[in-house]
Amino acid sequence: MFDFFAKFVFEFILLILGLGFVAILWQLEAFDAPNVASAKKLLRMRGLVDVRPLPERVGARVPLFQKILVNANISRLLAVAGKNQTVGQWVTGMAGVTFLVIVALSLVYIVTQFVLGSPMYPFFLIPIGGGVTVILYVFSLRSAARKRQQGIGIELGDILVSLGVLTGPAGMPIEDSLLTMSKCTKEQYLYQLLKDRSWEYRIDNPRGLVKSKPRTQFQAFAAIAKEYDLPLFKALSGTVRSTTVKGLNPLLQYTNLAKSVYESRLGEAKVEAAKAKIKLTIPVAGMILPLMILLTAPLVYAIVKGLSG
């Protein structure tokens, strides 16, 4: 069985390498006729061809594939989660944990085979265990990124009214107001994002996701909303634009934004409460049903006995 599995893995690796080689040749347009290759080159020089990478072009047409790309982008997930790691460090850690899991499963397999005469589980479960470890490692990073996104949204929503006071009557710039109020939050997710402009990609800050150079504060907030997937920052960008460009009352604008956030939270809370009622019905019914059976069993037994006898 081990020889069969080793042969299968070897053939699978060869297949992947072959497909990868063909894909590279196709990407380099090695299969195009000379006139077709010349025409594509001319179109690219004139800017008439979409020069985005193939995964991005496919993702623009297939939303599911785009979602997979976003969730598989380790460098982006590390930045969103606020991890002080490079992709190489994260991959090294994942490989180390996976190796330890495979070694542990292999040792249990060998020991049980010698002691019990037969292994505790089939051999093919060892690489499956390694694959499951990789998946769980990726999901843990994704969960950390999602938690930080939610934390930033909650913290920003909680300080909107205070931002209106600081930027309106107090006359403080919005960036300084955000930094001041975000320091007062418990987890400081928002402060860690805004401190030293850590959201901005620079030579000394390669983990920043915003590679463009926003000229105004509302453009910076819009870029943060896009790159870090923070919808509330997009709404904040519109509010900042209305107060700085259109000259509207900051206190009124931030109060209206805070009101919309609170109403959205109230709606979500009502939905969760309705779901909780449904979820509670099943365990309650599971507790009541055995109790009813125990209480009615003697009566049913007596009735059946009386009718039969």
GROMACS .gro file of C-alpha atoms in nm:
model
  309
    1MET     CA    1   0.000   0.000   0.000
    2PHE     CA    2   0.288   0.234   0.079
    3ASP     CA    3   0.443   0.172  -0.265
    4PHE     CA    4   0.110   0.247  -0.432
    5PHE     CA    5   0.072   0.570  -0.239
    6ALA     CA    6   0.431   0.680  -0.311
    7LYS     CA    7   0.380   0.610  -0.682
    8PHE     CA    8   0.055   0.803  -0.681
    9VAL     CA    9   0.216   1.105  -0.512
   10PHE     CA   10   0.511   1.097  -0.754
   11GLU     CA   11   0.281   1.085  -1.058
   12PHE     CA   12   0.066   1.363  -0.914
   13ILE     CA   13   0.372   1.586  -0.864
   14LEU     CA   14   0.486   1.518  -1.221
   15LEU     CA   15   0.138   1.608  -1.348
   16ILE     CA   16   0.139   1.938  -1.155
   17LEU     CA   17   0.487   2.025  -1.283
   18GLY     CA   18   0.385   1.945  -1.641
   19LEU     CA   19   0.071   2.157  -1.618
   20GLY     CA   20   0.271   2.440  -1.463
   21PHE     CA   21   0.526   2.426  -1.747
   22VAL     CA   22   0.249   2.438  -2.008
   23ALA     CA   23   0.083   2.730  -1.824
   24ILE     CA   24   0.411   2.924  -1.824
   25LEU     CA   25   0.455   2.869  -2.197
   26TRP     CA   26   0.096   2.979  -2.257
   27GLN     CA   27   0.147   3.292  -2.045
   28LEU     CA   28   0.460   3.373  -2.246
   29GLU     CA   29   0.250   3.336  -2.564
   30ALA     CA   30   0.476   3.061  -2.692
   31PHE     CA   31   0.182   2.892  -2.866
   32ASP     CA   32   0.076   3.206  -3.059
   33ALA     CA   33   0.150   3.240  -3.427
   34PRO     CA   34   0.413   3.509  -3.508
   35ASN     CA   35   0.157   3.747  -3.658
   36VAL     CA   36  -0.075   3.707  -3.358
   37ALA     CA   37   0.212   3.771  -3.116
   38SER     CA   38   0.312   4.085  -3.310
   39ALA     CA   39  -0.045   4.214  -3.307
   40LYS     CA   40  -0.074   4.161  -2.928
   41LYS     CA   41   0.256   4.341  -2.874
   42LEU     CA   42   0.139   4.637  -3.083
   43LEU     CA   43  -0.191   4.655  -2.893
   44ARG     CA   44  -0.008   4.652  -2.560
   45MET     CA   45   0.219   4.934  -2.672
   46ARG     CA   46  -0.087   5.145  -2.758
   47GLY     CA   47  -0.258   5.065  -2.428
   48LEU     CA   48  -0.547   4.878  -2.587
   49VAL     CA   49  -0.495   4.551  -2.397
   50ASP     CA   50  -0.584   4.472  -2.038
   51VAL     CA   51  -0.240   4.421  -1.882
   52ARG     CA   52  -0.369   4.307  -1.543
   53PRO     CA   53  -0.252   3.961  -1.428
   54LEU     CA   54  -0.465   3.669  -1.538
   55PRO     CA   55  -0.607   3.594  -1.189
   56GLU     CA   56  -0.729   3.953  -1.156
   57ARG     CA   57  -0.896   3.943  -1.497
   58VAL     CA   58  -1.069   3.614  -1.415
   59GLY     CA   59  -1.172   3.747  -1.074
   60ALA     CA   60  -1.332   4.054  -1.235
   61ARG     CA   61  -1.558   3.822  -1.435
   62VAL     CA   62  -1.616   3.549  -1.172
   63PRO     CA   63  -1.702   3.689  -0.824
   64LEU     CA   64  -1.647   3.351  -0.656
   65PHE     CA   65  -1.295   3.328  -0.794
   66GLN     CA   66  -1.231   3.686  -0.679
   67LYS     CA   67  -1.342   3.590  -0.328
   68ILE     CA   68  -1.105   3.292  -0.332
   69LEU     CA   69  -0.819   3.517  -0.445
   70VAL     CA   70  -0.886   3.764  -0.162
   71ASN     CA   71  -0.895   3.488   0.100
   72ALA     CA   72  -0.581   3.325  -0.041
   73ASN     CA   73  -0.378   3.648  -0.049
   74ILE     CA   74  -0.157   3.584   0.252
   75SER     CA   75   0.026   3.918   0.240
   76ARG     CA   76  -0.306   4.105   0.244
   77LEU     CA   77  -0.446   3.889   0.526
   78LEU     CA   78  -0.132   3.951   0.732
   79ALA     CA   79  -0.166   4.326   0.683
   80VAL     CA   80  -0.538   4.327   0.764
   81ALA     CA   81  -0.481   4.111   1.073
   82GLY     CA   82  -0.203   4.345   1.189
   83LYS     CA   83   0.057   4.068   1.206
   84ASN     CA   84   0.420   4.178   1.222
   85GLN     CA   85   0.527   3.896   0.993
   86THR     CA   86   0.640   3.865   0.635
   87VAL     CA   87   0.485   3.608   0.406
   88GLY     CA   88   0.805   3.404   0.429
   89GLN     CA   89   0.795   3.399   0.809
   90TRP     CA   90   0.428   3.301   0.810
   91VAL     CA   91   0.485   3.024   0.555
   92THR     CA   92   0.782   2.898   0.756
   93GLY     CA   93   0.570   2.881   1.071
   94MET     CA   94   0.292   2.701   0.885
   95ALA     CA   95   0.541   2.453   0.737
   96GLY     CA   96   0.690   2.389   1.082
   97VAL     CA   97   0.351   2.318   1.240
   98THR     CA   98   0.250   2.098   0.947
   99PHE     CA   99   0.578   1.905   0.972
  100LEU     CA  100   0.524   1.845   1.344
  101VAL     CA  101   0.170   1.718   1.279
  102ILE     CA  102   0.291   1.481   1.007
  103VAL     CA  103   0.575   1.355   1.228
  104ALA     CA  104   0.335   1.297   1.520
  105LEU     CA  105   0.088   1.109   1.300
  106SER     CA  106   0.372   0.903   1.149
  107LEU     CA  107   0.506   0.811   1.494
  108VAL     CA  108   0.162   0.701   1.611
  109TYR     CA  109   0.123   0.499   1.291
  110ILE     CA  110   0.458   0.323   1.337
  111VAL     CA  111   0.420   0.262   1.712
  112THR     CA  112   0.070   0.117   1.683
  113GLN     CA  113   0.181  -0.103   1.396
  114PHE     CA  114   0.463  -0.255   1.605
  115VAL     CA  115   0.270  -0.275   1.933
  116LEU     CA  116  -0.076  -0.374   1.814
  117GLY     CA  117   0.025  -0.553   1.497
  118SER     CA  118  -0.179  -0.316   1.280
  119PRO     CA  119  -0.178   0.064   1.254
  120MET     CA  120  -0.447   0.269   1.424
  121TYR     CA  121  -0.545   0.440   1.096
  122PRO     CA  122  -0.468   0.407   0.724
  123PHE     CA  123  -0.145   0.558   0.595
  124PHE     CA  124  -0.321   0.801   0.361
  125LEU     CA  125  -0.461   0.987   0.663
  126ILE     CA  126  -0.112   1.119   0.741
  127PRO     CA  127  -0.085   1.354   0.438
  128ILE     CA  128  -0.454   1.436   0.481
  129GLY     CA  129  -0.375   1.545   0.838
  130GLY     CA  130  -0.100   1.769   0.702
  131GLY     CA  131  -0.340   1.921   0.449
  132VAL     CA  132  -0.602   1.983   0.717
  133THR     CA  133  -0.334   2.156   0.928
  134VAL     CA  134  -0.252   2.392   0.641
  135ILE     CA  135  -0.621   2.471   0.589
  136LEU     CA  136  -0.673   2.539   0.961
  137TYR     CA  137  -0.363   2.760   0.967
  138VAL     CA  138  -0.497   2.970   0.680
  139PHE     CA  139  -0.842   2.988   0.837
  140SER     CA  140  -0.693   3.104   1.169
  141LEU     CA  141  -0.522   3.392   0.985
  142ARG     CA  142  -0.844   3.475   0.803
  143SER     CA  143  -1.032   3.468   1.132
  144ALA     CA  144  -0.780   3.709   1.289
  145ALA     CA  145  -0.816   3.944   0.991
  146ARG     CA  146  -1.196   3.932   1.015
  147LYS     CA  147  -1.183   3.998   1.390
  148ARG     CA  148  -0.964   4.305   1.340
  149GLN     CA  149  -1.190   4.436   1.063
  150GLN     CA  150  -1.491   4.405   1.290
  151GLY     CA  151  -1.302   4.565   1.577
  152ILE     CA  152  -1.202   4.864   1.364
  153GLY     CA  153  -1.562   4.907   1.249
  154ILE     CA  154  -1.695   4.893   1.606
  155GLU     CA  155  -1.436   5.137   1.741
  156LEU     CA  156  -1.488   5.384   1.457
  157GLY     CA  157  -1.865   5.370   1.498
  158ASP     CA  158  -1.835   5.439   1.871
  159ILE     CA  159  -1.632   5.759   1.831
  160LEU     CA  160  -1.819   5.927   1.544
  161VAL     CA  161  -2.008   6.175   1.764
  162SER     CA  162  -1.684   6.268   1.941
  163LEU     CA  163  -1.521   6.326   1.602
  164GLY     CA  164  -1.798   6.570   1.517
  165VAL     CA  165  -1.730   6.764   1.838
  166LEU     CA  166  -1.352   6.771   1.788
  167THR     CA  167  -1.359   6.863   1.419
  168GLY     CA  168  -1.650   7.109   1.453
  169PRO     CA  169  -1.650   7.332   1.764
  170ALA     CA  170  -1.292   7.238   1.860
  171GLY     CA  171  -1.157   7.280   1.505
  172MET     CA  172  -0.920   6.983   1.525
  173PRO     CA  173  -0.817   6.811   1.197
  174ILE     CA  174  -0.992   6.480   1.133
  175GLU     CA  175  -0.670   6.275   1.133
  176ASP     CA  176  -0.563   6.412   1.472
  177SER     CA  177  -0.916   6.362   1.606
  178LEU     CA  178  -0.915   5.998   1.497
  179LEU     CA  179  -0.577   5.933   1.657
  180THR     CA  180  -0.682   6.103   1.980
  181MET     CA  181  -1.012   5.917   2.016
  182SER     CA  182  -0.879   5.581   1.894
  183LYS     CA  183  -0.629   5.581   2.182
  184CYS     CA  184  -0.925   5.569   2.421
  185THR     CA  185  -1.058   5.239   2.285
  186LYS     CA  186  -0.999   4.910   2.461
  187GLU     CA  187  -0.829   4.702   2.190
  188GLN     CA  188  -0.695   4.998   1.988
  189TYR     CA  189  -0.744   4.824   1.653
  190LEU     CA  190  -0.817   5.159   1.488
  191TYR     CA  191  -0.522   5.331   1.652
  192GLN     CA  192  -0.280   5.061   1.534
  193LEU     CA  193  -0.407   5.111   1.179
  194LEU     CA  194  -0.374   5.491   1.183
  195LYS     CA  195  -0.058   5.527   1.393
  196ASP     CA  196   0.239   5.642   1.184
  197ARG     CA  197   0.016   5.594   0.876
  198SER     CA  198   0.073   5.218   0.894
  199TRP     CA  199  -0.194   5.173   0.624
  200GLU     CA  200   0.032   5.343   0.367
  201TYR     CA  201   0.280   5.141   0.164
  202ARG     CA  202   0.631   5.283   0.195
  203ILE     CA  203   0.987   5.155   0.173
  204ASP     CA  204   1.007   5.155   0.552
  205ASN     CA  205   0.655   5.010   0.579
  206PRO     CA  206   0.611   4.737   0.316
  207ARG     CA  207   0.311   4.591   0.500
  208GLY     CA  208   0.087   4.886   0.415
  209LEU     CA  209  -0.179   4.805   0.156
  210VAL     CA  210  -0.251   5.155   0.019
  211LYS     CA  211   0.006   5.200  -0.257
  212SER     CA  212  -0.154   5.508  -0.411
  213LYS     CA  213  -0.067   5.854  -0.285
  214PRO     CA  214  -0.393   6.016  -0.171
  215ARG     CA  215  -0.383   6.395  -0.191
  216THR     CA  216  -0.668   6.459   0.049
  217GLN     CA  217  -0.785   6.300   0.372
  218PHE     CA  218  -1.114   6.174   0.230
  219GLN     CA  219  -0.926   6.010  -0.057
  220ALA     CA  220  -0.702   5.839   0.199
  221PHE     CA  221  -1.006   5.708   0.389
  222ALA     CA  222  -1.160   5.582   0.064
  223ALA     CA  223  -0.837   5.398  -0.020
  224ILE     CA  224  -0.827   5.243   0.329
  225ALA     CA  225  -1.188   5.131   0.289
  226LYS     CA  226  -1.106   4.963  -0.042
  227GLU     CA  227  -0.779   4.793   0.051
  228TYR     CA  228  -0.872   4.684   0.404
  229ASP     CA  229  -1.238   4.608   0.324
  230LEU     CA  230  -1.377   4.854   0.580
  231PRO     CA  231  -1.718   4.984   0.463
  232LEU     CA  232  -1.747   5.238   0.745
  233PHE     CA  233  -1.431   5.412   0.626
  234LYS     CA  234  -1.601   5.467   0.291
  235ALA     CA  235  -1.893   5.634   0.467
  236LEU     CA  236  -1.644   5.837   0.673
  237SER     CA  237  -1.473   5.944   0.351
  238GLY     CA  238  -1.802   6.084   0.222
  239THR     CA  239  -1.864   6.267   0.549
  240VAL     CA  240  -1.515   6.419   0.550
  241ARG     CA  241  -1.563   6.530   0.190
  242SER     CA  242  -1.898   6.693   0.270
  243THR     CA  243  -1.747   6.886   0.562
  244THR     CA  244  -1.420   6.991   0.397
  245VAL     CA  245  -1.522   7.045   0.035
  246LYS     CA  246  -1.887   7.142   0.069
  247GLY     CA  247  -1.847   7.317   0.403
  248LEU     CA  248  -2.134   7.142   0.584
  249ASN     CA  249  -2.164   7.139   0.962
  250PRO     CA  250  -1.920   6.872   1.094
  251LEU     CA  251  -2.112   6.804   1.415
  252LEU     CA  252  -2.437   6.748   1.224
  253GLN     CA  253  -2.274   6.530   0.956
  254TYR     CA  254  -2.088   6.305   1.201
  255THR     CA  255  -2.397   6.279   1.420
  256ASN     CA  256  -2.605   6.166   1.121
  257LEU     CA  257  -2.340   5.909   1.031
  258ALA     CA  258  -2.332   5.783   1.390
  259LYS     CA  259  -2.713   5.758   1.388
  260SER     CA  260  -2.707   5.546   1.071
  261VAL     CA  261  -2.441   5.320   1.227
  262TYR     CA  262  -2.645   5.273   1.544
  263GLU     CA  263  -2.959   5.198   1.343
  264SER     CA  264  -2.765   4.939   1.142
  265ARG     CA  265  -2.637   4.779   1.462
  266LEU     CA  266  -2.989   4.775   1.606
  267GLY     CA  267  -3.117   4.597   1.296
  268GLU     CA  268  -2.838   4.340   1.316
  269ALA     CA  269  -2.909   4.286   1.687
  270LYS     CA  270  -3.279   4.224   1.614
  271VAL     CA  271  -3.188   3.970   1.345
  272GLU     CA  272  -2.947   3.792   1.580
  273ALA     CA  273  -3.212   3.789   1.855
  274ALA     CA  274  -3.463   3.631   1.618
  275LYS     CA  275  -3.206   3.369   1.520
  276ALA     CA  276  -3.130   3.301   1.886
  277LYS     CA  277  -3.497   3.224   1.954
  278ILE     CA  278  -3.496   2.965   1.676
  279LYS     CA  279  -3.170   2.816   1.799
  280LEU     CA  280  -3.304   2.790   2.155
  281THR     CA  281  -3.615   2.604   2.038
  282ILE     CA  282  -3.424   2.290   1.940
  283PRO     CA  283  -3.236   2.227   2.270
  284VAL     CA  284  -3.546   2.318   2.475
  285ALA     CA  285  -3.755   2.074   2.275
  286GLY     CA  286  -3.479   1.816   2.318
  287MET     CA  287  -3.501   1.855   2.696
  288ILE     CA  288  -3.881   1.861   2.718
  289LEU     CA  289  -3.946   1.561   2.491
  290PRO     CA  290  -3.758   1.300   2.705
  291LEU     CA  291  -3.923   1.442   3.017
  292MET     CA  292  -4.269   1.407   2.861
  293ILE     CA  293  -4.189   1.049   2.761
  294LEU     CA  294  -4.080   0.965   3.117
  295LEU     CA  295  -4.392   1.123   3.267
  296THR     CA  296  -4.642   0.965   3.028
  297ALA     CA  297  -4.475   0.623   2.995
  298PRO     CA  298  -4.649   0.469   3.307
  299LEU     CA  299  -4.989   0.606   3.199
  300VAL     CA  300  -4.949   0.474   2.845
  301TYR     CA  301  -4.832   0.139   2.979
  302ALA     CA  302  -5.135   0.116   3.211
  303ILE     CA  303  -5.378   0.203   2.930
  304VAL     CA  304  -5.224  -0.049   2.691
  305LYS     CA  305  -5.226  -0.317   2.961
  306GLY     CA  306  -5.589  -0.248   3.048
  307LEU     CA  307  -5.701  -0.262   2.686
  308SER     CA  308  -5.514  -0.587   2.622
  309GLY     CA  309  -5.627  -0.760   2.930
   0.00000   0.00000   0.00000
